[in-house]
Coordinates of C-alpha atoms in Angstrom, one line a residue:
M1 CA -19.2 64.5 -58.8
Q2 CA -17.2 65.1 -55.3
N3 CA -17.5 68.4 -54.0
L4 CA -14.0 69.9 -52.6
Q5 CA -13.6 71.8 -49.8
E6 CA -11.2 74.6 -50.2
Y7 CA -10.2 77.0 -46.8
K8 CA -9.5 80.3 -47.7
C9 CA -6.8 82.2 -45.1
P10 CA -8.9 85.0 -43.7
C11 CA -5.3 86.8 -43.5
C12 CA -4.0 86.9 -46.9
G13 CA -6.7 84.8 -49.1
G14 CA -4.3 81.7 -49.9
A15 CA -5.3 78.5 -49.8
I16 CA -4.5 76.9 -46.3
A17 CA -4.6 73.3 -44.9
F18 CA -4.1 71.3 -42.1
D19 CA -0.9 70.9 -40.6
S20 CA -0.5 67.5 -38.2
T21 CA 2.6 68.2 -36.6
L22 CA 0.6 71.9 -35.2
Q23 CA -2.7 69.9 -35.2
K24 CA -3.8 73.4 -36.5
M25 CA -4.6 74.4 -39.6
K26 CA -1.5 76.3 -41.8
C27 CA -1.5 79.1 -44.2
P28 CA 1.5 78.5 -46.3
Y29 CA 2.1 81.7 -47.7
C30 CA 1.8 83.7 -44.4
D31 CA 2.4 81.3 -41.5
S32 CA -1.1 82.1 -40.0
E33 CA -2.0 79.4 -37.8
F34 CA -5.8 78.9 -37.0
E35 CA -7.6 76.6 -34.7
I36 CA -10.6 74.1 -36.7
E37 CA -13.2 75.6 -34.3
T38 CA -12.4 79.3 -35.2
L39 CA -12.3 78.0 -38.9
A40 CA -15.5 76.9 -38.5
D41 CA -16.8 79.9 -37.0
Y42 CA -15.1 82.3 -40.0
D43 CA -16.9 79.4 -42.4
N44 CA -20.8 79.6 -40.6
E45 CA -20.2 83.2 -40.6
L46 CA -19.5 83.2 -44.3
K47 CA -22.4 81.1 -45.1
N48 CA -24.8 83.1 -43.5
Q49 CA -24.2 86.4 -45.0
Q50 CA -27.0 88.2 -46.2
A51 CA -26.9 90.5 -49.2
D52 CA -27.7 94.2 -49.0
D53 CA -31.7 95.2 -49.3
M54 CA -31.6 99.1 -50.0
K55 CA -35.0 99.6 -51.3
W56 CA -36.6 102.8 -51.7
E57 CA -40.3 104.3 -52.2
T58 CA -39.2 107.1 -53.8
G59 CA -42.7 109.2 -54.5
A60 CA -40.5 112.6 -53.6
G61 CA -42.0 115.9 -54.8
K62 CA -45.9 117.1 -55.7
E63 CA -47.8 118.5 -58.9
W64 CA -48.1 121.7 -58.9
Q65 CA -51.7 122.5 -58.5
E66 CA -53.6 124.9 -60.6
G67 CA -51.8 128.6 -60.4
E68 CA -49.1 128.0 -57.7
S69 CA -46.8 128.2 -60.0
D70 CA -48.0 131.5 -61.8
G71 CA -45.2 134.0 -62.0
L72 CA -42.5 131.8 -62.0
N73 CA -40.3 131.6 -65.3
S74 CA -37.6 129.3 -66.7
Y75 CA -34.5 130.5 -67.9
V76 CA -32.0 128.5 -69.9
C77 CA -27.8 128.9 -70.4
N78 CA -27.2 128.7 -74.2
S79 CA -23.6 128.0 -72.9
C80 CA -23.7 125.2 -70.7
G81 CA -27.5 123.8 -71.0
G82 CA -28.3 124.9 -67.0
E83 CA -32.1 125.8 -66.3
I84 CA -32.9 127.6 -63.5
V85 CA -36.4 129.0 -62.3
G86 CA -37.4 132.4 -61.2
D87 CA -40.0 134.7 -60.3
E88 CA -40.9 137.6 -62.5
N89 CA -38.9 140.1 -60.7
T90 CA -36.1 137.9 -60.5
A91 CA -32.8 139.7 -62.7
A92 CA -31.3 136.4 -64.3
A93 CA -28.8 137.7 -66.9
A94 CA -26.1 135.7 -66.1
C95 CA -25.7 131.8 -65.7
P96 CA -24.9 130.9 -61.9
F97 CA -22.9 127.9 -63.2
C98 CA -20.4 129.6 -65.8
G99 CA -21.5 132.7 -65.8
N100 CA -22.4 133.4 -69.4
P101 CA -25.6 135.1 -70.1
V102 CA -28.9 133.0 -70.2
V103 CA -32.4 133.8 -71.9
M104 CA -35.8 133.5 -70.6
M105 CA -37.8 130.9 -72.2
G106 CA -41.3 131.1 -70.5
K107 CA -43.4 129.6 -67.9
L108 CA -41.7 126.8 -65.6
S109 CA -43.4 123.4 -66.6
G110 CA -41.9 119.7 -66.4
M111 CA -40.8 120.1 -62.4
L112 CA -42.4 118.7 -58.9
K113 CA -43.3 121.0 -56.7
P114 CA -40.6 120.5 -53.8
D115 CA -41.9 119.0 -50.9
M116 CA -40.0 121.0 -48.0
V117 CA -37.0 124.3 -48.7
I118 CA -34.9 125.6 -46.0
P119 CA -34.8 129.2 -46.6
F120 CA -31.6 131.3 -47.3
R121 CA -30.3 133.0 -44.0
L122 CA -27.3 134.7 -45.0
D123 CA -27.6 137.6 -47.9
K124 CA -25.1 138.5 -50.7
K125 CA -23.4 140.6 -48.2
A126 CA -22.0 138.0 -46.2
A127 CA -21.6 135.8 -49.3
K128 CA -18.9 138.5 -50.1
E129 CA -17.4 138.8 -47.0
A130 CA -17.3 134.8 -46.8
L131 CA -14.9 134.9 -50.5
K132 CA -13.0 137.8 -49.1
K133 CA -12.3 135.9 -45.9
H134 CA -11.4 132.6 -47.5
M135 CA -8.7 134.7 -49.9
T136 CA -7.0 136.1 -47.1
G137 CA -3.9 134.6 -46.0
K138 CA -3.7 132.7 -49.4
Y139 CA 0.2 134.0 -50.0
F140 CA 0.5 132.5 -53.9
L141 CA -2.8 133.6 -54.6
P142 CA -2.6 135.6 -58.3
K143 CA -2.4 139.5 -57.1
V144 CA -4.3 139.8 -60.5
F145 CA -7.4 137.1 -59.2
R146 CA -7.7 138.9 -56.0
E147 CA -8.3 142.2 -57.3
E148 CA -10.0 141.4 -61.0
N149 CA -12.6 138.9 -59.0
H150 CA -16.2 139.6 -59.6
I151 CA -17.9 139.0 -56.5
D152 CA -21.1 141.2 -57.3
E153 CA -22.0 138.2 -59.8
I154 CA -22.4 135.6 -56.6
K155 CA -26.0 135.0 -56.9
G156 CA -28.2 133.1 -54.5
I157 CA -29.6 130.0 -56.2
Y158 CA -32.1 126.9 -54.3
V159 CA -30.5 123.6 -55.6
P160 CA -32.4 120.9 -55.7
F161 CA -32.3 117.6 -53.1
W162 CA -33.6 114.5 -52.2
L163 CA -33.5 113.5 -49.0
F164 CA -33.6 109.9 -47.7
D165 CA -34.4 108.5 -44.8
A166 CA -34.6 105.0 -43.3
K167 CA -34.3 102.9 -40.2
V168 CA -31.5 100.2 -40.8
N169 CA -30.4 97.1 -39.4
A170 CA -27.2 96.2 -40.2
Q171 CA -24.9 93.2 -39.9
I172 CA -21.0 94.3 -40.5
R173 CA -17.7 92.0 -39.9
Y174 CA -14.3 93.7 -40.0
H175 CA -11.0 92.8 -40.8
A176 CA -8.8 93.6 -37.4
T177 CA -5.3 93.6 -36.8
R178 CA -2.9 93.9 -33.7
I179 CA 0.8 94.6 -34.1
R180 CA 3.7 93.7 -32.2
M181 CA 6.9 94.7 -32.7
W182 CA 10.5 93.8 -30.7
S183 CA 13.9 93.4 -31.2
D184 CA 16.9 91.2 -30.1
S185 CA 20.4 91.8 -30.8
D186 CA 20.4 89.9 -34.3
Y187 CA 16.7 90.7 -35.8
D188 CA 14.1 93.1 -35.5
Y189 CA 10.8 91.2 -35.5
T190 CA 6.7 92.0 -36.3
E191 CA 4.2 90.3 -35.4
T192 CA 0.8 90.8 -36.7
S193 CA -2.5 89.0 -35.2
H194 CA -5.4 89.0 -37.1
Y195 CA -9.5 89.1 -35.9
M196 CA -12.4 89.3 -37.3
A197 CA -14.7 91.5 -35.5
L198 CA -18.4 91.2 -35.8
R199 CA -21.1 94.1 -35.1
S200 CA -24.7 94.1 -35.8
G201 CA -27.4 96.2 -34.7
K202 CA -30.0 99.2 -35.8
I203 CA -29.3 102.6 -36.9
D204 CA -31.6 105.6 -38.3
F205 CA -30.8 107.9 -41.2
E206 CA -32.7 110.8 -41.5
H207 CA -32.8 113.4 -44.9
V208 CA -30.0 111.9 -46.3
P209 CA -28.9 114.6 -49.1
V210 CA -28.4 113.9 -52.8
D211 CA -28.2 116.8 -55.1
G212 CA -30.3 116.3 -57.7
S213 CA -28.9 118.6 -60.2
S214 CA -25.8 117.3 -62.6
K215 CA -24.5 120.5 -63.3
M216 CA -23.3 120.9 -59.2
E217 CA -20.6 118.7 -58.5
D218 CA -21.8 116.7 -55.6
D219 CA -18.4 116.9 -54.0
L220 CA -18.9 120.6 -53.8
M221 CA -22.3 120.3 -52.5
E222 CA -21.5 117.5 -49.8
S223 CA -18.7 119.7 -48.7
I224 CA -20.9 122.5 -47.7
E225 CA -23.2 120.2 -45.2
P226 CA -24.9 120.0 -43.0
Y227 CA -27.7 121.7 -43.2
D228 CA -30.1 122.1 -40.2
F229 CA -33.3 120.4 -41.2
S230 CA -35.3 121.5 -37.9
E231 CA -35.6 125.0 -40.1
A232 CA -36.8 123.6 -43.1
V233 CA -40.7 124.5 -43.6
D234 CA -43.2 123.4 -46.3
F235 CA -42.6 125.1 -49.7
Q236 CA -44.0 128.1 -51.1
P237 CA -43.5 129.7 -54.0
A238 CA -42.3 133.1 -52.0
Y239 CA -39.3 131.7 -50.8
L240 CA -37.9 131.9 -55.0
A241 CA -38.7 135.4 -54.9
G242 CA -35.5 137.0 -55.5
Y243 CA -33.1 134.1 -55.9
L244 CA -32.6 131.3 -58.7
A245 CA -34.0 127.4 -58.5
D246 CA -32.2 124.9 -59.6
K247 CA -34.2 122.8 -62.2
Y248 CA -33.3 119.5 -61.3
D249 CA -32.2 117.1 -64.2
V250 CA -31.3 113.6 -61.9
T251 CA -34.7 112.0 -60.3
A252 CA -35.1 110.4 -57.3
E253 CA -34.6 107.2 -58.5
E254 CA -31.3 108.1 -60.2
S255 CA -29.8 109.2 -57.1
I256 CA -30.2 105.9 -55.0
E257 CA -27.1 104.9 -55.3
R258 CA -25.7 107.6 -54.1
A259 CA -27.9 107.4 -51.0
N260 CA -26.9 104.2 -50.8
E261 CA -23.4 104.7 -50.8
R262 CA -23.2 107.4 -48.2
I263 CA -25.8 105.2 -45.7
K264 CA -23.6 101.9 -46.3
R265 CA -20.5 104.0 -45.7
S266 CA -21.7 105.9 -42.8
A267 CA -23.0 102.8 -41.2
E268 CA -19.9 101.2 -41.4
E269 CA -18.0 103.9 -40.1
A270 CA -20.4 103.9 -37.1
F271 CA -20.5 100.8 -35.9
A272 CA -16.0 100.4 -36.6
E273 CA -15.9 102.8 -33.7
T274 CA -17.2 100.6 -31.4
V275 CA -14.2 97.8 -32.6
K276 CA -11.4 98.9 -30.0
G277 CA -8.0 98.0 -28.9
Y278 CA -6.7 97.6 -32.4
D279 CA -4.1 98.9 -34.8
S280 CA -6.6 98.9 -37.7
V281 CA -10.0 98.0 -38.8
F282 CA -11.8 97.1 -42.7
P283 CA -15.1 96.0 -43.3
E284 CA -14.9 92.8 -45.0
N285 CA -18.9 92.7 -45.2
S286 CA -21.9 94.9 -44.8
S287 CA -25.1 93.3 -44.9
I288 CA -27.5 96.6 -45.0
R289 CA -31.8 96.1 -45.0
F290 CA -33.9 99.2 -44.8
H291 CA -37.1 99.2 -43.5
G292 CA -39.4 102.2 -44.4
G293 CA -36.9 103.7 -46.7
R294 CA -38.8 106.9 -48.0
A295 CA -37.5 110.1 -50.1
C296 CA -39.0 113.8 -50.2
Y297 CA -38.1 116.7 -52.6
A298 CA -36.1 120.0 -50.9
L299 CA -34.6 123.2 -52.2
Y300 CA -31.6 124.1 -49.9
P301 CA -29.9 127.3 -50.1
V302 CA -26.5 128.0 -52.1
W303 CA -24.6 131.0 -52.7
L304 CA -22.7 130.2 -55.9
L305 CA -20.0 132.1 -57.6
N306 CA -18.2 130.6 -60.7
T307 CA -15.6 132.7 -62.1
S308 CA -12.8 132.5 -64.4
W309 CA -9.2 132.6 -64.5
N310 CA -6.7 132.3 -67.1
G311 CA -8.9 130.3 -69.2
K312 CA -9.8 128.1 -66.2
N313 CA -13.2 127.8 -64.1
Y314 CA -13.3 128.3 -60.5
T315 CA -16.6 127.6 -58.6
F316 CA -17.3 128.9 -54.8
A317 CA -20.2 127.5 -52.9
M318 CA -21.3 128.9 -49.6
N319 CA -24.1 127.1 -47.4
G320 CA -27.0 129.8 -47.3
Q321 CA -28.2 128.8 -43.9
T322 CA -25.0 128.4 -42.0
G323 CA -22.6 129.8 -44.1
K324 CA -19.6 127.4 -44.2
F325 CA -17.5 128.6 -47.8
V326 CA -16.0 125.8 -50.0
G327 CA -13.7 126.4 -53.2
D328 CA -10.3 126.3 -54.8
L329 CA -8.1 128.9 -55.5
P330 CA -6.0 129.1 -58.2
V331 CA -2.0 129.3 -57.4
D332 CA 0.3 131.5 -58.7
K333 CA 3.2 128.9 -59.6
A334 CA 5.8 131.6 -60.1
A335 CA 5.6 132.7 -56.8
A336 CA 5.7 129.2 -55.8
R337 CA 8.6 128.6 -57.8
R338 CA 10.5 131.6 -56.3
W339 CA 9.9 130.5 -52.6
T340 CA 10.9 127.0 -53.5
V341 CA 14.3 128.1 -54.7
I342 CA 14.4 130.2 -51.7
L343 CA 13.9 127.7 -49.4
A344 CA 16.2 125.0 -51.1
T345 CA 19.2 127.7 -50.9
L346 CA 18.6 128.5 -47.5
F347 CA 18.8 124.9 -46.2
S348 CA 21.4 124.0 -48.8
A349 CA 23.5 126.5 -47.1
G350 CA 22.7 125.1 -43.4
I351 CA 20.9 128.1 -42.4
Y352 CA 18.3 126.6 -39.8
G353 CA 15.8 128.1 -37.2
G354 CA 15.1 131.7 -36.8
A355 CA 11.7 132.9 -36.0
W356 CA 12.1 134.4 -39.6
L357 CA 13.0 131.6 -41.4
L358 CA 9.6 130.1 -39.7
N359 CA 7.6 132.7 -40.9
L360 CA 8.8 131.8 -44.3
I361 CA 7.6 128.4 -44.5
G362 CA 4.4 129.3 -42.6
L363 CA 4.1 131.2 -46.3
F364 CA 3.2 127.3 -47.6

């Protein structure tokens, strides 16, 4: 059986053939033209592509030594199943995840000892002020939510994270374009030129965090990054005094996929910043190969509030080290509709300009 060689257009993916008139390869779908040598180089690049090699040594965490976990208790929420850890003096009357009562279950068991911890730098007062600031200027925030919000129930909690380090060799191929537009008396023209940009090099990643709790939304935890790891210290149970600690239920091995996604995306973005002079740049193929990939287990400080309004839960989080605060707020839809009608009426009546109108628009 004879093997057939088919060339694909790098621009649109269509099959291309040799045009004897042009003495070039031409795509019948997008009319792109290619020199034979260019396609040969492109074909060689495709043949030499390497798969990702992103393997980790995940010996994170340590076994508790005799007596180290004395005084630490485990609590469980009967509503959401959340399991948290606190010392014997911790008041754990409400679940930090859903706000419902929790029940003390007994001594800590079945959890690895963290390698590192970043201690809380900001207290509950700072968290309360951050929430008030977060609500300031939100013109469509329901008044009853602002008045009835139980900010006294903000809780400091150490969230489990798996931290991944790796030395990365990356080879990335980008599809780049330049666009030229011009017109004459009859037509408007657009010319799109396509390029293959290759980048390779080494980049080191340290302490790439992946949330080890299924009860905490990954996007929420990533939105309060970054943490300053230079303030991390060796874990001691005393750091838990007066706080809660979420008990991890996602293992280091189960967190690898998320870590690989974050590292691969970051590597692609870092190398893409070196591809200059184009109108668009998209990664087509990445080969990420790890050296010395390893993980450790750490606790990061988070102030957490979970409250509800109109039957919907709202979760707010603040970085307990830097003070970065995030969380979605409810919208008074009736008030928003009223302002929309007012503005639509003003514009339809031909009323434009004026500082007062700009102020109204600024409410949105």
